[in-house]
mmCIF file of C-alpha atoms in Angstrom:
data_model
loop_
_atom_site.group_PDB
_atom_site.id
_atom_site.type_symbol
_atom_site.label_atom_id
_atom_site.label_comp_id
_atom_site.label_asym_id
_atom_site.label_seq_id
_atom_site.Cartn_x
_atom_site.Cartn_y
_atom_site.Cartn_z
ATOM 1 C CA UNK A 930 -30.474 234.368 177.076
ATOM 2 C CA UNK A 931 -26.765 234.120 176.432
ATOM 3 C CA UNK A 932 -27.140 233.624 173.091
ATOM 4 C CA UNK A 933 -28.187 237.334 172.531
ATOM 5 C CA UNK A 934 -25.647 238.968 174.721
ATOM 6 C CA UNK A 935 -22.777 239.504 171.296
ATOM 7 C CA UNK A 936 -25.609 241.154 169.440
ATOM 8 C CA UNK A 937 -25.820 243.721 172.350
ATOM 9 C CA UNK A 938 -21.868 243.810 172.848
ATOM 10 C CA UNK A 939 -21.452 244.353 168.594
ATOM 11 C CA UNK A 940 -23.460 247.322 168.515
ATOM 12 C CA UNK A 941 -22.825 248.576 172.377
ATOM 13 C CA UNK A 942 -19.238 248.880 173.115
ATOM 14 C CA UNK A 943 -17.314 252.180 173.046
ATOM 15 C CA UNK A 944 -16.811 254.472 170.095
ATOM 16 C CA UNK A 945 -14.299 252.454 168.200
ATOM 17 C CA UNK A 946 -15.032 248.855 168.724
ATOM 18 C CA UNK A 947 -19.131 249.290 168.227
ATOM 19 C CA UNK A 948 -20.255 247.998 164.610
ATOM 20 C CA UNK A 949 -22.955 247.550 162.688
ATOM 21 C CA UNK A 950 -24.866 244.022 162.383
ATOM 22 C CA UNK A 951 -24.850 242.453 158.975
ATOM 23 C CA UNK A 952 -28.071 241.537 157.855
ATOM 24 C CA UNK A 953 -28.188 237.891 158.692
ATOM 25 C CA UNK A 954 -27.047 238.654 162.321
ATOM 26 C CA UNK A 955 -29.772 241.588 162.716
ATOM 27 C CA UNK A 956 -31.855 238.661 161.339
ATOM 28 C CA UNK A 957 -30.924 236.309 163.523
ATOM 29 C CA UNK A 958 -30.683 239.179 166.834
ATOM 30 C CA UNK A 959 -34.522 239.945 165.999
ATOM 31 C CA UNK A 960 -35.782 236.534 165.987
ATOM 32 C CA UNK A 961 -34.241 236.010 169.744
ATOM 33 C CA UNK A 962 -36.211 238.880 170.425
ATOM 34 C CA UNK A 963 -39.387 237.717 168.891
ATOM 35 C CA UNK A 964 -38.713 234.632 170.119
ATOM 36 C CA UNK A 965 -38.491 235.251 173.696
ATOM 37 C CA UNK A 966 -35.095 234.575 174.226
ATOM 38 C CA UNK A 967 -34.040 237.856 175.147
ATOM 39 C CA UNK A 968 -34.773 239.344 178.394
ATOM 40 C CA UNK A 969 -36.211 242.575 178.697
ATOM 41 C CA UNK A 970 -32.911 243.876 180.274
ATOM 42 C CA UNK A 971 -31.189 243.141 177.074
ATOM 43 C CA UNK A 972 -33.970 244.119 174.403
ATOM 44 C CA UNK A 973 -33.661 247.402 175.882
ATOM 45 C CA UNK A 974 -29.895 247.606 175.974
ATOM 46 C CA UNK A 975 -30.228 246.480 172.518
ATOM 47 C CA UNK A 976 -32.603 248.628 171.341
ATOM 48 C CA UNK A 977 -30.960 251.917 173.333
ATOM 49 C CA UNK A 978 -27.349 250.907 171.573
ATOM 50 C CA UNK A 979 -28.803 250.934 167.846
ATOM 51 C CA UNK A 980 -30.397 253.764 168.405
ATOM 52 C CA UNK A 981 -27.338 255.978 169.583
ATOM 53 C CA UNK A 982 -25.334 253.743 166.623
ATOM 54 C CA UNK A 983 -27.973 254.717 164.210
ATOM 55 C CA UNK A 984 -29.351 251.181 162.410
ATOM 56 C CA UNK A 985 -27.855 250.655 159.092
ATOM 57 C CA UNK A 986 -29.576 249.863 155.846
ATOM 58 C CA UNK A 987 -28.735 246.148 156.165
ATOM 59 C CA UNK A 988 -29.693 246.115 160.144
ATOM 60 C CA UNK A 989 -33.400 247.201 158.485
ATOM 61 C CA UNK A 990 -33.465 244.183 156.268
ATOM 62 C CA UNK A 991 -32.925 242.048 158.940
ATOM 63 C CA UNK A 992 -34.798 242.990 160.864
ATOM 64 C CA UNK A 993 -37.358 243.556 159.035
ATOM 65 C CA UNK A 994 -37.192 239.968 157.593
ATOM 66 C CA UNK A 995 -36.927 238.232 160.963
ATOM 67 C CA UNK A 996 -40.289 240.055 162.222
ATOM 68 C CA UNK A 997 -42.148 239.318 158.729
ATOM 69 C CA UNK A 998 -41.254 235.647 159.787
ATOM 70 C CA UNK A 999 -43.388 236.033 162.892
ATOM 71 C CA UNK A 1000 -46.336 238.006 161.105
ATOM 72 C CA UNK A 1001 -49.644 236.403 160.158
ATOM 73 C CA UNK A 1002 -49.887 237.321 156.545
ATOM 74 C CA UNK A 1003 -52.517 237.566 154.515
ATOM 75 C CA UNK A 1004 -52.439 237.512 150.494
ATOM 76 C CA UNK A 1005 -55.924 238.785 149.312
ATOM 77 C CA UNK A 1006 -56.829 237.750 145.340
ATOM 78 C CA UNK A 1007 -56.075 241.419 144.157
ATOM 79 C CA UNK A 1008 -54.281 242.959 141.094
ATOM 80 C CA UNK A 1009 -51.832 246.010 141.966
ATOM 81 C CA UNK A 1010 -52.095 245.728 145.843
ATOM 82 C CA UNK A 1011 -50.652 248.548 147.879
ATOM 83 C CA UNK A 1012 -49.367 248.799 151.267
ATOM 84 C CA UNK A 1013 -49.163 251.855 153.363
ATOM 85 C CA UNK A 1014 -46.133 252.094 155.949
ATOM 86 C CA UNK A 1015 -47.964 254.346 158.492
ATOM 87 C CA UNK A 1016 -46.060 255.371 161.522
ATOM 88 C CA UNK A 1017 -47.724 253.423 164.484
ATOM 89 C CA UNK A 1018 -47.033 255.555 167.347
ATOM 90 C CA UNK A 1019 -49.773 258.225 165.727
ATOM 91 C CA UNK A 1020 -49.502 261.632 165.099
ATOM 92 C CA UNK A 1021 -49.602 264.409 167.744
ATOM 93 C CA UNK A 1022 -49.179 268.199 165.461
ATOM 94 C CA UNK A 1023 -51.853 267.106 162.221
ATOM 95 C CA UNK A 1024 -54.392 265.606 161.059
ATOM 96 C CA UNK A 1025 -54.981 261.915 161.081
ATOM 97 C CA UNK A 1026 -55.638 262.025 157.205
ATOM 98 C CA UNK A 1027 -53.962 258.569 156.098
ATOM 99 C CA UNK A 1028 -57.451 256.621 156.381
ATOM 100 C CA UNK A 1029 -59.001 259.017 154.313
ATOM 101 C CA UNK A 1030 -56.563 258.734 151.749
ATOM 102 C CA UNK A 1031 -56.458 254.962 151.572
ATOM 103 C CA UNK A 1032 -60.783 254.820 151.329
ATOM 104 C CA UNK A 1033 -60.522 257.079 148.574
ATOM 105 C CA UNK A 1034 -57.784 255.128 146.584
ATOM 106 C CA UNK A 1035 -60.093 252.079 146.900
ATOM 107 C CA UNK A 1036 -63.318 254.019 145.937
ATOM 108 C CA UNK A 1037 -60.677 254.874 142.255
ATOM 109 C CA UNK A 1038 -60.000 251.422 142.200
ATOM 110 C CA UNK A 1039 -56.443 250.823 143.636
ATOM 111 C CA UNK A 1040 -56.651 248.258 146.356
ATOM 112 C CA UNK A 1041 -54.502 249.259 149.591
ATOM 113 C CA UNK A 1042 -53.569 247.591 152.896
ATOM 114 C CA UNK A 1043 -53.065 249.505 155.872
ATOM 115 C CA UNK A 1044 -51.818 248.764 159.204
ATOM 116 C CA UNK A 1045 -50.880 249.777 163.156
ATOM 117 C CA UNK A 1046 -50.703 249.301 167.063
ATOM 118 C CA UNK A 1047 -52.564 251.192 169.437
ATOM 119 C CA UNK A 1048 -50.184 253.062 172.306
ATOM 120 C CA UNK A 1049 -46.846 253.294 170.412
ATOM 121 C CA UNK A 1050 -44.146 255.389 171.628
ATOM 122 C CA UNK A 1051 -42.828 257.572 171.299
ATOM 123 C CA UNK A 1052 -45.507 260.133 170.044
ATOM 124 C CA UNK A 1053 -48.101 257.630 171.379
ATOM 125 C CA UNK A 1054 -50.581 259.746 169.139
ATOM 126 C CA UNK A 1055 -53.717 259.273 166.943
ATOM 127 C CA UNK A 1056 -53.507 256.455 165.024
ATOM 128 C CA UNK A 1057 -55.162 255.027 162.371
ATOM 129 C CA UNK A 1058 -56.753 252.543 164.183
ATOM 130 C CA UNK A 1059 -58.265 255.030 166.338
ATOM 131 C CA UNK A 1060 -59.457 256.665 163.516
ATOM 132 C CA UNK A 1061 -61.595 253.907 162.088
ATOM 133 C CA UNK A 1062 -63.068 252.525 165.196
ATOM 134 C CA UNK A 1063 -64.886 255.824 165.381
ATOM 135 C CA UNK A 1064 -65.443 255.607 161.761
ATOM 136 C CA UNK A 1065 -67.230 252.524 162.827
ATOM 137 C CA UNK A 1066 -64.941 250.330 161.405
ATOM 138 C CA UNK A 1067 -63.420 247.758 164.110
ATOM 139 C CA UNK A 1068 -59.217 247.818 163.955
ATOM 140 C CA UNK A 1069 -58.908 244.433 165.318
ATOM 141 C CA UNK A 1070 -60.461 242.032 162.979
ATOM 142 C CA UNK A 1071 -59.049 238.973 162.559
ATOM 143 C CA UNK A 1072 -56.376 238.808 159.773
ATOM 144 C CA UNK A 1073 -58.297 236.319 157.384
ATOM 145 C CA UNK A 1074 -61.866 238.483 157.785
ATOM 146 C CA UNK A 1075 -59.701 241.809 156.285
ATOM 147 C CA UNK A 1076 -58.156 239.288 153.433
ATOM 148 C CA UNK A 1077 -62.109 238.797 152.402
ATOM 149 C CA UNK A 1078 -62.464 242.772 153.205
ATOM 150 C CA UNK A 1079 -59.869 243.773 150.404
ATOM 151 C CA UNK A 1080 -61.282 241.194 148.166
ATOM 152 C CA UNK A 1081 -64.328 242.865 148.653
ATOM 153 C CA UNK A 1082 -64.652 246.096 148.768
ATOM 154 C CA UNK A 1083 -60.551 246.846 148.061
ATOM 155 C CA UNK A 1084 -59.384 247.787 151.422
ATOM 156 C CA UNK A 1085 -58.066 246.667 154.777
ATOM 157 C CA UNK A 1086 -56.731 247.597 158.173
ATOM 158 C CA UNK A 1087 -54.370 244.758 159.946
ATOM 159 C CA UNK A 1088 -54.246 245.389 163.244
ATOM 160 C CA UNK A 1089 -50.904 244.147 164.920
ATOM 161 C CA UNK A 1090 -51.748 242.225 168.459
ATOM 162 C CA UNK A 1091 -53.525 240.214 166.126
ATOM 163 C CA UNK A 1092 -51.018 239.482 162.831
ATOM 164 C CA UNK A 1093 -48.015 239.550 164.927
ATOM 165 C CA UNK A 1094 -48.627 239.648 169.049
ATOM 166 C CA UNK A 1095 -44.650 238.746 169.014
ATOM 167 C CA UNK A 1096 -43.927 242.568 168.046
ATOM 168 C CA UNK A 1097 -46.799 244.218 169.786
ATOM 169 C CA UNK A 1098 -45.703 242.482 173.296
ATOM 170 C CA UNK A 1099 -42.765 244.308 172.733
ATOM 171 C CA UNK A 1100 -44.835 247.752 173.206
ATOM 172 C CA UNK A 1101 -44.498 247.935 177.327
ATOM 173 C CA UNK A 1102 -40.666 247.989 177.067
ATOM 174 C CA UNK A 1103 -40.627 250.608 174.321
ATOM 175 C CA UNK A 1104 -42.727 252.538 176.391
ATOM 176 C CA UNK A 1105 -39.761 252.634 179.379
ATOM 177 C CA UNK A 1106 -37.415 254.294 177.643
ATOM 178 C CA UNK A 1107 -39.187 257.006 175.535
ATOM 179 C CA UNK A 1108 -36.812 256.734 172.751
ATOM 180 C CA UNK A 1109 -37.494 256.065 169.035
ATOM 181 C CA UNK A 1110 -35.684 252.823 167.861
ATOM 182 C CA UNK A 1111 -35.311 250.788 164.953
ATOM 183 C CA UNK A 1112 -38.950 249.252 165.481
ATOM 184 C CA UNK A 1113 -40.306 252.187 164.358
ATOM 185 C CA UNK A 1114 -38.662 251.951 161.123
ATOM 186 C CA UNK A 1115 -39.246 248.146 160.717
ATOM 187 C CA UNK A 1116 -43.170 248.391 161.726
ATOM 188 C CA UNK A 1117 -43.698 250.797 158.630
ATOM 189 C CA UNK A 1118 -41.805 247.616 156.235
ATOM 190 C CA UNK A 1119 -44.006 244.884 157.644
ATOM 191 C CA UNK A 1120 -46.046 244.523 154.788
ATOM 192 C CA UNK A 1121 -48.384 241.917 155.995
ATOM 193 C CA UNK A 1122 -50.457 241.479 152.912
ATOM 194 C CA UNK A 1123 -47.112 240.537 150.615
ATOM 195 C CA UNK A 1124 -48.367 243.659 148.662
ATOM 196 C CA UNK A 1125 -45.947 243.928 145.884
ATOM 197 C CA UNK A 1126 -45.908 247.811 146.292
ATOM 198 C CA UNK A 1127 -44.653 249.500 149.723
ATOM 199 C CA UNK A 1128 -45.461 253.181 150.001
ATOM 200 C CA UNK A 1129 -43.563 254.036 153.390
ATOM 201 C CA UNK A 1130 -43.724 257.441 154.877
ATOM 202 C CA UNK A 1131 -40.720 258.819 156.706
ATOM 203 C CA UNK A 1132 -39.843 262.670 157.222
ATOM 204 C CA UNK A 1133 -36.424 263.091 158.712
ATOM 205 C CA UNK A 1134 -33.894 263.255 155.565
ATOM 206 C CA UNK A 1135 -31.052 261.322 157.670
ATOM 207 C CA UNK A 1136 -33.137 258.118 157.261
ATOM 208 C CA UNK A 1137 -34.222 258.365 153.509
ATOM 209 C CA UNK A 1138 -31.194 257.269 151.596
ATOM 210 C CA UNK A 1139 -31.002 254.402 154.050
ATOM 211 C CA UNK A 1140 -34.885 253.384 153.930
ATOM 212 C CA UNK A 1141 -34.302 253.230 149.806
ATOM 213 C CA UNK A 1142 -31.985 250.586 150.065
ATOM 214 C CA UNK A 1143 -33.570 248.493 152.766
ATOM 215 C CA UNK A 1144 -36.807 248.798 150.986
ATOM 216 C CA UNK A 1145 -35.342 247.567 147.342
ATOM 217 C CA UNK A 1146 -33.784 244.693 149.083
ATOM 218 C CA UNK A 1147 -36.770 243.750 150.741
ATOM 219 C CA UNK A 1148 -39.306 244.271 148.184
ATOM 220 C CA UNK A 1149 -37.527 245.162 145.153
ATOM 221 C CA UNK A 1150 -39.799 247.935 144.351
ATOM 222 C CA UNK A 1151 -41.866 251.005 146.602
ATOM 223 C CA UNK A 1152 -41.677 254.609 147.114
ATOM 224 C CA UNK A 1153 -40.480 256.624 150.228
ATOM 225 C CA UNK A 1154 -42.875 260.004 150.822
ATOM 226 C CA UNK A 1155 -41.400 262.828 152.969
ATOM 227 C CA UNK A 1156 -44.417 263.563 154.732
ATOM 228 C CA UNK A 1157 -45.891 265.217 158.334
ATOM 229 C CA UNK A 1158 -45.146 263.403 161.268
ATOM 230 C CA UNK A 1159 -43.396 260.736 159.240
ATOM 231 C CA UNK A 1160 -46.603 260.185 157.431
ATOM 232 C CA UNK A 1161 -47.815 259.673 153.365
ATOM 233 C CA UNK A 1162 -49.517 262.504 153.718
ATOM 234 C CA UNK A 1163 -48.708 265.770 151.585
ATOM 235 C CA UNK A 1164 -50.377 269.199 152.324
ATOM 236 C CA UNK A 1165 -50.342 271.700 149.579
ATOM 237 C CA UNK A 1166 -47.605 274.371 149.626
ATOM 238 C CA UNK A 1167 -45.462 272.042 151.107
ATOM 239 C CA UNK A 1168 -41.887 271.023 149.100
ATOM 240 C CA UNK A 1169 -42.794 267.067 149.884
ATOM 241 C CA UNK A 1170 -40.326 264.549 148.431
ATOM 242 C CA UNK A 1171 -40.640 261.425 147.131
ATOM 243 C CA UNK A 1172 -38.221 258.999 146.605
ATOM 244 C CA UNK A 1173 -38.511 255.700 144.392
ATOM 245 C CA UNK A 1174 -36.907 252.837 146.118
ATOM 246 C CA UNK A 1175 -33.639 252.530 143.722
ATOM 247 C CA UNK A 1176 -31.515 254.697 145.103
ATOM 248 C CA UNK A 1177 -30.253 255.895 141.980
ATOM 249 C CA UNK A 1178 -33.560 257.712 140.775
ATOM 250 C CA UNK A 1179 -33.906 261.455 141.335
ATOM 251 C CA UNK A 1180 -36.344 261.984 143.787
ATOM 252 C CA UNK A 1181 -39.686 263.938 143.149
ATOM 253 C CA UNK A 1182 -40.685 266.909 144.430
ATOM 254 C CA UNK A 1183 -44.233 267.931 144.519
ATOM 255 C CA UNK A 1184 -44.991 271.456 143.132
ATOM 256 C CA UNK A 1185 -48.958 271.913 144.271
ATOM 257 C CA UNK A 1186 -49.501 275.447 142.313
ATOM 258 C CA UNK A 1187 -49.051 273.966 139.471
ATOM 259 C CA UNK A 1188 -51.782 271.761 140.042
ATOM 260 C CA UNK A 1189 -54.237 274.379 141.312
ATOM 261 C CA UNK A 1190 -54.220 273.761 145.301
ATOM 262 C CA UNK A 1191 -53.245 276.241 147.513
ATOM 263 C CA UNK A 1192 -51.011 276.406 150.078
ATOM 264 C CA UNK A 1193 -52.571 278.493 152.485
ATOM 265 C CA UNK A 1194 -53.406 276.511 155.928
ATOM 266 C CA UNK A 1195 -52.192 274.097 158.329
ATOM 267 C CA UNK A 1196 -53.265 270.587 158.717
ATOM 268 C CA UNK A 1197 -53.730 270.935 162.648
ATOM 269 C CA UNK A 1198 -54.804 267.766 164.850
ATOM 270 C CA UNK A 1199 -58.454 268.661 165.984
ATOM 271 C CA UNK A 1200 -58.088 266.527 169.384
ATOM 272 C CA UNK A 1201 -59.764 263.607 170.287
ATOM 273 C CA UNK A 1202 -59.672 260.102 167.640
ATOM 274 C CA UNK A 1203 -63.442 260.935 167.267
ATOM 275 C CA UNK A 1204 -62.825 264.794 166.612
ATOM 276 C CA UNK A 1205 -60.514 263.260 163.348
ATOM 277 C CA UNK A 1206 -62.928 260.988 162.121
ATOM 278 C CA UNK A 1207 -65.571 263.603 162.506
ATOM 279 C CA UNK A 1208 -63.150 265.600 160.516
ATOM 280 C CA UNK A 1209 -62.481 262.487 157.451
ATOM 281 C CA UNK A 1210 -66.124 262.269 157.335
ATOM 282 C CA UNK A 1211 -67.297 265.559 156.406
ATOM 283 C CA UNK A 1212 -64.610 265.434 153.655
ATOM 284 C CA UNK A 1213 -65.972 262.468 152.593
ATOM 285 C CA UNK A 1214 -69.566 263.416 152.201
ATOM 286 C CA UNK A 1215 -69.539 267.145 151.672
ATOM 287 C CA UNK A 1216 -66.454 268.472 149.507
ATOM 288 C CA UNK A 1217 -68.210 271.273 148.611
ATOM 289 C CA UNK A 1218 -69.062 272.739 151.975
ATOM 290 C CA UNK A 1219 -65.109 272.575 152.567
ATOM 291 C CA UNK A 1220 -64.985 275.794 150.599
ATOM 292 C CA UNK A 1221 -66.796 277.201 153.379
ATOM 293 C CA UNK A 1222 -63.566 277.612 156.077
ATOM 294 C CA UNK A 1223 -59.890 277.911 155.159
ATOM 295 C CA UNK A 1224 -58.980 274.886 157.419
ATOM 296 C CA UNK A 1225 -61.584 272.716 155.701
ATOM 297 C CA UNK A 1226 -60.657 273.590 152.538
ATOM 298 C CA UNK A 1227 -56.734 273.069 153.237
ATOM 299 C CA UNK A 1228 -57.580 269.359 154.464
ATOM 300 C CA UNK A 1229 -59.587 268.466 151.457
ATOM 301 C CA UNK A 1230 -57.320 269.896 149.309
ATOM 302 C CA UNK A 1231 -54.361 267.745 151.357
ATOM 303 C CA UNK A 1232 -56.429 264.839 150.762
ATOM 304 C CA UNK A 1233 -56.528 265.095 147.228
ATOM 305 C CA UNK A 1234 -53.121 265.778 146.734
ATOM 306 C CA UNK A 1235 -52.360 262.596 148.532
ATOM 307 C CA UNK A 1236 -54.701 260.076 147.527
ATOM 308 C CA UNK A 1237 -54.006 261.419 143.368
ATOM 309 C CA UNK A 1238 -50.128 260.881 144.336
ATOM 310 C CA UNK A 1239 -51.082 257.546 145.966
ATOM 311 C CA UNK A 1240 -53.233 256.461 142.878
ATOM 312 C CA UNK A 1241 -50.098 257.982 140.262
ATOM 313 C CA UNK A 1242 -47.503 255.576 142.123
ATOM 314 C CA UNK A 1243 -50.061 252.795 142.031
ATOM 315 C CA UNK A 1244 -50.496 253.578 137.731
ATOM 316 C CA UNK A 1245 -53.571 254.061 137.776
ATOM 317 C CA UNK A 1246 -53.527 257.499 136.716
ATOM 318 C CA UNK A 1247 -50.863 258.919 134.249
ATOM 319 C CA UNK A 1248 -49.233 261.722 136.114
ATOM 320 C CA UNK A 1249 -49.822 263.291 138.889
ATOM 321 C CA UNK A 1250 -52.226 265.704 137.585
ATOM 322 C CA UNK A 1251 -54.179 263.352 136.395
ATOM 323 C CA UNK A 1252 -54.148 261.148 139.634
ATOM 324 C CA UNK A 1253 -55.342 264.512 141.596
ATOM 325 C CA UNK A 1254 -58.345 264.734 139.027
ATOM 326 C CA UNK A 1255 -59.391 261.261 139.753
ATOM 327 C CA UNK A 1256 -59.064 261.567 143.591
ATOM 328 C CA UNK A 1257 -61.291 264.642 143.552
ATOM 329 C CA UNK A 1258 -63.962 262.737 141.056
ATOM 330 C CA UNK A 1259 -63.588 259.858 143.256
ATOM 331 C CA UNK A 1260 -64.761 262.282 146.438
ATOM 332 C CA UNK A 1261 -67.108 264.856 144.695
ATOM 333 C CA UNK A 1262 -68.615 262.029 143.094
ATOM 334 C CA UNK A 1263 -69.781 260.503 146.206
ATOM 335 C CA UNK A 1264 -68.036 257.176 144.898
ATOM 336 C CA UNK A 1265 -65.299 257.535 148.294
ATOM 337 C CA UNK A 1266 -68.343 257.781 150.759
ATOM 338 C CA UNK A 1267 -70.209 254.561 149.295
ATOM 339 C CA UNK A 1268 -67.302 252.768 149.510
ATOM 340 C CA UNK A 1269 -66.408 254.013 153.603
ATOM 341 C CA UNK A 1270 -70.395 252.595 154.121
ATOM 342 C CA UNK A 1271 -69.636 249.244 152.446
ATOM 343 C CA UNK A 1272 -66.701 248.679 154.278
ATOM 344 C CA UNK A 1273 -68.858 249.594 156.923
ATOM 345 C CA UNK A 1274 -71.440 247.289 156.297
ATOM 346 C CA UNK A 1275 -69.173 243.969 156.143
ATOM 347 C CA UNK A 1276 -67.486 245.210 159.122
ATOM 348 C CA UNK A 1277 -70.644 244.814 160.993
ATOM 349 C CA UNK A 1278 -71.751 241.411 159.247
ATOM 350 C CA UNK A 1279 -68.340 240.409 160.544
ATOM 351 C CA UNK A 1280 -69.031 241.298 163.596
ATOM 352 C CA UNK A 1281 -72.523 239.581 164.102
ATOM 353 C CA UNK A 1282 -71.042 236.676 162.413
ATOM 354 C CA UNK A 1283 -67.931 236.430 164.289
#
């Protein structure tokens, strides 16, 4: 355990001699950690110190590299793959919206990869996986059945005891100290289907400039969204931001009148996991009847928004506009609720096979 004690002492001493980790040493710092060869006493005096430092760009990257070492992947036979940095610990305030979102962008034909932890802190909310298990759609398949599950029907959920048990063991210390740390950055870059575009979402404006450069050196490409929670998601009425990963590209900023959604509404949690998928479902298979209540309509309208942004950064729609248009054909269409029932149906031939 001595071995990690200068990574601790680099980033913990006082005001003046503390110092940020270059990437290979973050690197290096993170595997220890992974590796079991730092004791919980120092992982959380390590963890504590970054997070009063604040982690730097290159601290990501190393991180982030170090714990992609450790991950399962998975590289399913797919053109234009996308991967969705979720936050894992959940949300708490709104809506759970993010597997609705991803369903629909594989119903329009943009292939996505999702993934999470159950019981993250800080928020320790509603997560995706939550979500889907009362969507009927198990969280914690194996890695190589969702591989065949993308192939197949264009759409995934890894679940993280099982593609990297390394991190998720990690869960019981974060849970000590109540504190958001640089894992809950790194857990949105883990990419674990090598998808060669990262959509991460992230909401405090601190963090952006720094999350463009970690995720253009990791994955030369990706976009950053400024949503809810720290989430992809982007209500109407709601300046959201988006940021391409060079850091020299204005960022966007999503105007929602202009493309005929209003902004009247809040995208408030309704409770339980259930109570959310209840929610995603009845968007799914009855559009329409969201113009029957104001917070109905708000959520569908929040889920078009998103998944047409979602399929615009992917290219498969033009602009924006366009992208929005196909996400609502996508849903009105009924083409989003077949494609929730297939994944369905080879989630349960997985699990009477398996």
């Amino acid at each position: 355990m001595e071995a990690f004690i200068p990574y601790i002492q680099a980033v913990g001493r006082g005001e003046k001699l503390k110092r940020d980790l270059t990437c290979d040493e973050a690197e290096e710092a993170m595997r220890l950690i992974l590796a079991g060869d730092a004791s919980p006493a120092q992982v959380g005096a390590f963890l504590v110190s970054q997070r009063v430092k604040g982690e730097s760009a290159e601290e990501i990257v190393g991180f982030t590299r170090a714990a992609r070492a450790f991950a399962q992947q998975i590289a399913p036979r797919v053109e234009g793959l996308m991967d969705l940095g979720l936050p894992y610990d959940g949300k708490v305030k709104t809506l759970q919206l993010a597997p609705a979102a991803a369903i629909v962008l594989a119903a329009a034909g943009q292939p996505v990869v999702f993934h999470g932890a159950p019981d993250v802190p800080t928020k320790r909310g509603v997560g995706p996986a939550e979500v889907l298990a009362a969507l009927d759609i198990p969280a914690d398949l194996p890695p190589e059945v969702v591989e065949r599950q993308v192939e197949e029907v264009g759409i995934g959920f890894l679940y993280a005891p099982r593609f990297i048990p390394a991190w998720h063991a990690l869960t019981p210390i974060r849970q000590q100290f109540g504190l958001r740390t640089a894992l809950n950055t790194v857990e949105k870059f883990l990419n674990p289907a090598n998808a060669p575009l990262v959509v991460a979402g992230f909401f405090h404006m601190g963090y952006l400039q720094r999350m463009r450069l970690a995720l253009q050196a990791l994955f030369g490409q990706g976009w950053i969204i400024q949503g809810p929670e720290g989430s992809i998601e982007c209500p109407p009425g709601r300046a959201t931001r988006v940021l391409s990963a060079d850091p020299a590209a204005d960022p966007l900023v999503i105007d929602s009148q202009a493309l005929g959604l209003e902004g009247r509404g809040e995208l408030a949690a309704p409770g339980e996991p259930a109570a959310h998928a209840r929610l995603l479902h009845q968007l799914l298979a009855d559009p329409a009847g969201a113009e029957r209540a104001d917070a109905l309509r708000f959520a569908r309208d929040t889920l078009f928004l998103t998944a047409g942004l979602l399929l615009f950064l992917g290219g498969r729609a033009v602009d924006l506009a366009a992208g929005v248009e196909l996400a609502r054909q996508t849903v009105e269409q009924g083409a989003a609720l077949e494609r929730l029932q297939a994944w369905q149906a080879l989630c349960r031939a997985a699990t009477v096979g398996g």
